[in-house]
Amino acid sequence: MKYIFFFSLIFFSFLEAKYLDNHSCNECHEKIYEEYQSSYHSKGYFTDTLHRKIADKVSRKKYECATCHMPMADNLKDLVSGKARPDHANKTHTDAVSCYFCHTIAYVREAHKFNINTKARQAANYKPTLYGRLKNPDECDKHSSSSNPIYAKKVCMGCHSHKLNDNNVTIFKAMDKTQNSLGCIKCHMPEVAGGAEKMDKRARGKHVSHKFLGIHDAAFRKTGVDINISAKGTVLAVTLKNKMEHPLIIQPARAKFLKIEIKRNSKIIWQNYQMKPSEDTKGYFAYSFTKEGKKIVIPAHATEGSVHNLNAKETKVLHYKVPKLEKGDTITVALYVQLAKSDCSRAIDLEKDKTLLQPLLMKKVSLKL
């Protein structure tokens, strides 16, 4: 029953209106299309290895992830129920989180397990209306355009708010009810030079980037957390300040962790872990799940879950007992992210995709005493 309302709205809309695929946007929005192609909104079941392998591990029959990762599928109901599988020859499948999908959201309905994107109803035999934040937008022969206040309020919360599994265990959480989309747009869609349309008839001069900057961008991932170091005697204090409007960890496959080293005369005299980052329980941020008391990696069927996190705008001070410090010692603290935490390799085959396990530097700071 939980999908009936959702599907009735989605399929009523889709059957009435012509679908504009991603490439059709390129005719008028070359720069935006180029940006979008480099984003992770453009990646889905066929192009995101980690997503596909986790989805297949959850079920080889159903593709329930389609509600957010393949939302314009012309057989969405069948994908979720297990009557159909993703089809590489179907444009509504390969477009992933398509331009058309994001720009035809009428409003977002808050729900317990995950929020529901309600699509705008489109009149049959007329060009569709696409929504956004532009005032007095240009018209074109492919679609009408309209400003919709939802794009400054809750549009991101349709997919990026939260997800609970069937056991009411939180397996994803990025936003709460007090937030709006302007916070997301400010960081992930900053204004860049150039108009939104190729012709730029209204000479706007700027548009919001559709790269959807995130953890995959080396420069961007440096901006989310501040690290400060203080030390005295045998106590090292590492202060972490999360500047983001969402928690440090939002996705269950990822881990973020500290690597701390103290060097004396170029020799390491102390470090926060020896073999695995998870040895430092204070500086290792990740989800953990169990099923009936047994630890599991894929959270879809978890009966319990927890997360060690740094919440939105939160500051934490981590204290470490270290050897007595001397003048000239150098303390280095680095924050890394693993797109797939090491435990994932126990559940899915990542032999051909070991880069997913390689730590990516977020930020590094040093202090010389």
Coordinates of C-alpha atoms in Angstrom, one line a residue:
M1 CA 0.0 0.0 0.0
K2 CA 2.9 2.4 0.7
Y3 CA 3.6 2.9 -3.0
I4 CA 0.0 3.3 -4.3
F5 CA -0.3 7.1 -3.8
F6 CA 3.2 7.7 -5.1
F7 CA 2.8 5.7 -8.2
S8 CA -0.7 7.0 -9.0
L9 CA 0.7 10.5 -9.2
I10 CA 3.9 9.6 -11.0
F11 CA 2.3 7.5 -13.7
F12 CA -0.7 9.8 -14.2
S13 CA 1.8 12.6 -15.0
F14 CA 4.1 10.6 -17.2
L15 CA 1.5 9.0 -19.4
E16 CA 0.0 12.4 -20.2
A17 CA 3.2 14.3 -21.1
K18 CA 6.1 13.8 -23.5
Y19 CA 9.4 13.0 -21.7
L20 CA 12.3 15.3 -22.6
D21 CA 15.5 13.3 -22.2
N22 CA 18.7 14.8 -20.9
H23 CA 20.3 15.2 -24.3
S24 CA 17.4 17.3 -25.6
C25 CA 18.3 20.0 -22.9
N26 CA 21.7 20.4 -24.6
E27 CA 20.2 22.3 -27.5
C28 CA 19.5 25.4 -25.4
H29 CA 21.4 24.8 -22.2
E30 CA 24.9 23.7 -23.4
K31 CA 26.8 24.9 -20.3
I32 CA 24.3 23.4 -17.8
Y33 CA 24.2 20.2 -19.7
E34 CA 28.0 19.9 -19.6
E35 CA 28.0 20.6 -15.9
Y36 CA 25.2 18.1 -15.3
Q37 CA 27.1 15.4 -17.2
S38 CA 30.0 15.7 -14.7
S39 CA 27.7 15.4 -11.7
Y40 CA 26.5 12.4 -9.7
H41 CA 22.9 13.2 -10.6
S42 CA 23.8 11.9 -14.1
K43 CA 25.1 8.6 -12.7
G44 CA 22.8 5.8 -12.0
Y45 CA 22.4 2.0 -12.1
F46 CA 24.5 1.6 -15.2
T47 CA 27.3 4.0 -14.5
D48 CA 27.7 4.1 -10.7
T49 CA 29.5 0.8 -9.8
L50 CA 29.0 1.0 -6.0
H51 CA 25.3 1.8 -6.3
R52 CA 24.7 -1.0 -8.8
K53 CA 26.5 -3.6 -6.7
I54 CA 24.7 -2.7 -3.5
A55 CA 21.4 -2.6 -5.3
D56 CA 22.0 -6.1 -6.8
K57 CA 23.1 -7.4 -3.4
V58 CA 19.9 -6.2 -1.8
S59 CA 17.8 -7.9 -4.5
R60 CA 18.4 -9.3 -8.0
K61 CA 14.7 -9.1 -8.7
K62 CA 13.5 -5.8 -7.4
Y63 CA 15.1 -2.4 -7.9
E64 CA 13.5 -0.4 -5.2
C65 CA 16.2 2.2 -5.4
A66 CA 14.6 3.4 -8.7
T67 CA 12.3 5.8 -6.8
C68 CA 15.3 8.1 -6.3
H69 CA 17.9 6.8 -8.7
M70 CA 15.8 6.1 -11.7
P71 CA 12.7 8.3 -11.0
M72 CA 11.6 8.9 -14.6
A73 CA 11.5 5.2 -15.5
D74 CA 8.4 4.6 -17.7
N75 CA 7.9 1.3 -15.8
L76 CA 8.8 2.5 -12.3
K77 CA 6.1 0.4 -10.6
D78 CA 7.4 -2.8 -12.3
L79 CA 11.0 -2.0 -11.3
V80 CA 10.1 -1.6 -7.6
S81 CA 7.8 -4.6 -7.5
G82 CA 10.2 -6.9 -9.3
K83 CA 8.3 -7.4 -12.6
A84 CA 11.1 -5.6 -14.6
R85 CA 14.8 -5.0 -14.4
P86 CA 16.8 -1.9 -15.4
D87 CA 17.1 -1.8 -19.2
H88 CA 20.2 -0.2 -20.8
A89 CA 18.2 0.4 -24.0
N90 CA 15.6 2.5 -22.2
K91 CA 16.3 6.2 -22.1
T92 CA 14.1 6.8 -19.1
H93 CA 16.4 4.3 -17.3
T94 CA 19.8 5.5 -18.4
D95 CA 19.0 9.2 -17.8
A96 CA 19.4 8.5 -14.0
V97 CA 18.2 11.5 -12.0
S98 CA 17.2 13.3 -15.1
C99 CA 16.8 17.0 -15.8
Y100 CA 13.1 16.5 -16.6
F101 CA 12.5 14.8 -13.3
C102 CA 14.0 17.5 -11.1
H103 CA 12.3 20.3 -13.0
T104 CA 8.8 18.9 -12.9
I105 CA 8.5 18.4 -9.2
A106 CA 5.3 20.1 -8.0
Y107 CA 5.8 19.6 -4.3
V108 CA 7.3 17.2 -1.7
R109 CA 5.2 15.3 0.7
E110 CA 6.8 14.4 4.0
A111 CA 6.5 10.8 5.0
H112 CA 7.8 8.5 7.7
K113 CA 10.1 6.1 5.7
F114 CA 11.1 8.5 2.9
N115 CA 9.7 11.6 1.4
I116 CA 7.6 11.6 -1.8
N117 CA 8.2 13.7 -4.9
T118 CA 4.9 14.7 -6.4
K119 CA 5.2 15.3 -10.1
A120 CA 3.3 18.2 -11.8
R121 CA 0.4 17.0 -14.0
Q122 CA 1.0 17.9 -17.6
A123 CA -1.8 18.5 -20.1
A124 CA -1.9 16.0 -22.9
N125 CA -0.8 17.2 -26.4
Y126 CA 0.8 20.3 -25.0
K127 CA 4.5 21.0 -24.3
P128 CA 5.4 20.3 -20.7
T129 CA 6.0 23.0 -18.1
L130 CA 9.3 22.9 -16.3
Y131 CA 9.9 24.6 -13.0
G132 CA 12.8 26.4 -11.4
R133 CA 13.7 29.6 -9.5
L134 CA 14.2 32.0 -12.4
K135 CA 11.8 34.9 -12.5
N136 CA 10.5 35.8 -16.0
P137 CA 12.2 32.8 -17.6
D138 CA 12.7 32.5 -21.4
E139 CA 10.3 30.4 -23.4
C140 CA 11.2 27.8 -26.0
D141 CA 9.6 25.5 -28.4
K142 CA 10.2 22.4 -26.2
H143 CA 8.7 23.5 -22.9
S144 CA 7.1 26.3 -21.0
S145 CA 8.8 27.6 -17.9
S146 CA 7.6 28.7 -14.6
S147 CA 9.0 29.8 -11.2
N148 CA 7.9 27.5 -8.4
P149 CA 8.6 28.4 -4.7
I150 CA 9.2 24.7 -3.9
Y151 CA 12.6 25.1 -5.5
A152 CA 13.7 27.5 -2.7
K153 CA 12.1 25.4 0.0
K154 CA 11.7 21.6 0.0
V155 CA 12.6 20.3 -3.5
C156 CA 15.9 18.6 -2.3
M157 CA 14.1 16.9 0.6
G158 CA 12.3 14.5 -1.8
C159 CA 15.4 12.3 -2.1
H160 CA 18.0 13.8 0.2
S161 CA 16.1 13.9 3.5
H162 CA 16.1 10.4 5.0
K163 CA 15.4 6.8 4.4
L164 CA 14.2 4.1 6.7
N165 CA 14.2 0.4 5.9
D166 CA 11.2 -1.9 6.5
N167 CA 12.3 -2.4 10.1
N168 CA 12.3 1.4 10.7
V169 CA 16.0 1.5 10.9
T170 CA 17.5 4.8 9.5
I171 CA 19.9 3.9 6.7
F172 CA 20.3 7.4 5.3
K173 CA 19.8 10.9 6.8
A174 CA 21.0 14.2 5.4
M175 CA 18.3 16.8 6.2
D176 CA 15.8 17.6 8.8
K177 CA 12.4 19.4 8.6
T178 CA 13.8 22.8 9.6
Q179 CA 16.0 23.0 6.5
N180 CA 15.2 24.4 3.1
S181 CA 16.7 23.9 -0.3
L182 CA 18.5 27.3 -0.3
G183 CA 21.1 25.9 2.1
C184 CA 21.7 23.0 -0.3
I185 CA 21.9 25.4 -3.3
K186 CA 24.3 27.8 -1.7
C187 CA 27.0 25.1 -1.3
H188 CA 26.3 22.5 -4.0
M189 CA 25.0 24.8 -6.7
P190 CA 26.9 28.1 -6.5
E191 CA 26.5 30.8 -9.0
V192 CA 28.9 30.8 -11.9
A193 CA 29.4 33.0 -15.0
G194 CA 27.1 32.7 -18.0
G195 CA 23.4 32.7 -18.5
A196 CA 21.1 29.7 -18.1
E197 CA 20.2 29.6 -21.8
K198 CA 22.6 29.5 -24.7
M199 CA 21.0 32.6 -26.3
D200 CA 20.8 34.4 -22.9
K201 CA 18.1 36.7 -24.2
R202 CA 17.7 38.4 -20.9
A203 CA 21.5 38.9 -20.3
R204 CA 21.4 37.4 -16.8
G205 CA 25.2 36.9 -16.8
K206 CA 25.1 34.1 -14.1
H207 CA 23.4 30.8 -13.5
V208 CA 23.6 28.2 -10.7
S209 CA 26.1 25.4 -11.4
H210 CA 24.6 22.0 -12.1
K211 CA 27.8 20.1 -11.2
F212 CA 26.2 19.4 -7.8
L213 CA 29.5 19.7 -6.2
G214 CA 30.2 17.0 -3.5
I215 CA 32.6 14.6 -2.0
H216 CA 34.0 13.6 -5.4
D217 CA 35.5 17.1 -5.9
A218 CA 38.9 17.5 -4.2
A219 CA 38.6 21.3 -3.8
F220 CA 35.0 21.1 -2.5
R221 CA 35.6 18.4 0.1
K222 CA 38.2 20.6 1.8
T223 CA 35.5 23.2 2.7
G224 CA 33.2 21.2 4.9
V225 CA 35.2 20.7 8.1
D226 CA 37.6 22.8 10.1
I227 CA 40.4 21.1 12.1
N228 CA 42.3 22.7 15.0
I229 CA 45.1 21.2 17.1
S230 CA 46.3 22.0 20.6
A231 CA 48.7 20.0 22.8
K232 CA 50.1 20.2 26.2
G233 CA 52.2 17.6 28.2
T234 CA 50.7 14.2 27.3
V235 CA 47.3 15.5 26.1
L236 CA 46.5 16.1 22.4
A237 CA 43.2 17.9 21.6
V238 CA 41.8 17.8 18.1
T239 CA 38.8 20.1 17.5
L240 CA 36.5 19.2 14.6
K241 CA 33.9 21.8 13.4
N242 CA 31.4 20.6 10.9
K243 CA 30.5 23.7 8.8
M244 CA 28.0 21.8 6.7
E245 CA 24.2 21.9 7.1
H246 CA 24.1 18.1 7.1
P247 CA 25.9 15.5 9.2
L248 CA 29.5 14.5 8.4
I249 CA 28.3 11.0 7.5
I250 CA 25.0 10.7 5.5
Q251 CA 25.5 7.5 3.5
P252 CA 26.0 4.1 5.0
A253 CA 28.6 2.9 2.6
R254 CA 31.0 5.6 3.4
A255 CA 33.5 6.2 6.3
K256 CA 35.4 9.3 7.3
F257 CA 38.3 9.0 9.6
L258 CA 41.2 10.9 11.2
K259 CA 44.9 9.9 10.6
I260 CA 47.0 11.5 13.4
E261 CA 50.8 11.3 13.6
I262 CA 53.3 12.8 15.9
K263 CA 56.9 13.0 14.6
R264 CA 60.1 13.7 16.4
N265 CA 63.2 14.2 14.3
S266 CA 61.3 12.9 11.3
K267 CA 60.4 9.7 13.2
I268 CA 56.8 8.8 14.1
I269 CA 56.6 8.4 17.8
W270 CA 52.8 8.1 18.1
Q271 CA 49.8 7.5 15.8
N272 CA 46.1 7.1 16.5
Y273 CA 45.9 3.6 14.9
Q274 CA 48.3 0.9 13.8
M275 CA 46.5 -1.1 11.1
K276 CA 42.9 0.0 10.5
P277 CA 41.4 3.5 11.0
S278 CA 38.5 2.0 12.8
E279 CA 40.8 1.2 15.7
D280 CA 40.4 4.8 16.8
T281 CA 36.7 4.7 17.7
K282 CA 36.7 8.5 18.4
G283 CA 38.0 9.5 15.0
Y284 CA 36.2 7.0 12.8
F285 CA 32.8 8.2 11.6
A286 CA 30.5 5.6 10.0
Y287 CA 27.2 3.7 10.2
S288 CA 27.0 0.3 11.7
F289 CA 24.2 -2.2 11.4
T290 CA 23.1 -5.5 12.8
K291 CA 20.4 -8.1 11.9
E292 CA 19.1 -10.0 14.8
G293 CA 22.3 -9.3 16.7
K294 CA 24.7 -10.2 13.9
K295 CA 26.8 -7.5 12.3
I296 CA 25.9 -6.8 8.6
V297 CA 27.2 -4.4 6.0
I298 CA 24.2 -3.9 3.6
P299 CA 21.6 -2.1 5.7
A300 CA 18.4 -2.9 3.7
H301 CA 17.4 -5.7 6.1
A302 CA 19.0 -4.4 9.3
T303 CA 17.0 -4.7 12.5
E304 CA 19.2 -2.2 14.4
G305 CA 21.6 0.6 13.4
S306 CA 23.7 3.3 14.8
V307 CA 26.0 6.0 13.6
H308 CA 29.1 7.7 15.0
N309 CA 28.8 11.2 13.5
L310 CA 29.5 14.9 13.6
N311 CA 26.1 16.5 13.2
A312 CA 25.3 19.6 11.2
K313 CA 27.2 22.7 12.5
E314 CA 28.5 20.6 15.4
T315 CA 31.9 21.0 17.1
K316 CA 33.6 18.1 18.8
V317 CA 36.8 18.1 20.8
L318 CA 38.6 14.7 20.7
H319 CA 41.3 14.1 23.4
Y320 CA 44.1 11.7 23.0
K321 CA 46.7 10.5 25.5
V322 CA 50.1 10.7 23.8
P323 CA 53.8 10.5 24.8
K324 CA 55.1 13.6 26.6
L325 CA 55.6 16.2 23.9
E326 CA 58.7 18.2 23.4
K327 CA 59.7 21.3 21.6
G328 CA 60.2 20.6 17.9
D329 CA 57.6 17.8 17.7
T330 CA 55.3 18.0 14.7
I331 CA 51.6 16.9 15.0
T332 CA 49.7 16.2 11.7
V333 CA 46.0 15.6 11.6
A334 CA 44.3 14.6 8.3
L335 CA 40.7 13.8 7.6
Y336 CA 40.0 11.2 4.9
V337 CA 36.9 9.7 3.3
Q338 CA 36.4 6.2 1.9
L339 CA 33.6 6.1 -0.7
A340 CA 33.2 2.4 0.2
K341 CA 34.4 1.6 3.7
S342 CA 36.6 -1.5 4.1
D343 CA 33.7 -3.6 5.4
C344 CA 31.9 -3.2 2.1
S345 CA 34.5 -5.5 0.4
R346 CA 33.1 -8.4 2.6
A347 CA 29.7 -7.9 1.2
I348 CA 30.3 -7.0 -2.4
D349 CA 33.1 -7.7 -4.9
L350 CA 35.3 -4.6 -5.2
E351 CA 38.3 -6.3 -6.7
K352 CA 37.9 -4.4 -10.0
D353 CA 37.0 -1.2 -8.2
K354 CA 39.6 -0.9 -5.5
T355 CA 39.7 2.9 -6.0
L356 CA 36.4 3.0 -4.0
L357 CA 38.3 1.7 -1.0
Q358 CA 41.2 4.1 -1.3
P359 CA 41.1 7.0 1.2
L360 CA 40.6 10.4 -0.3
L361 CA 42.1 13.4 1.6
M362 CA 39.6 15.9 2.8
K363 CA 41.8 18.2 4.9
K364 CA 45.2 18.1 6.6
V365 CA 46.6 20.5 9.2
S366 CA 50.0 20.5 11.1
L367 CA 51.3 22.0 14.3
K368 CA 55.0 22.3 15.1
L369 CA 55.7 22.7 18.8

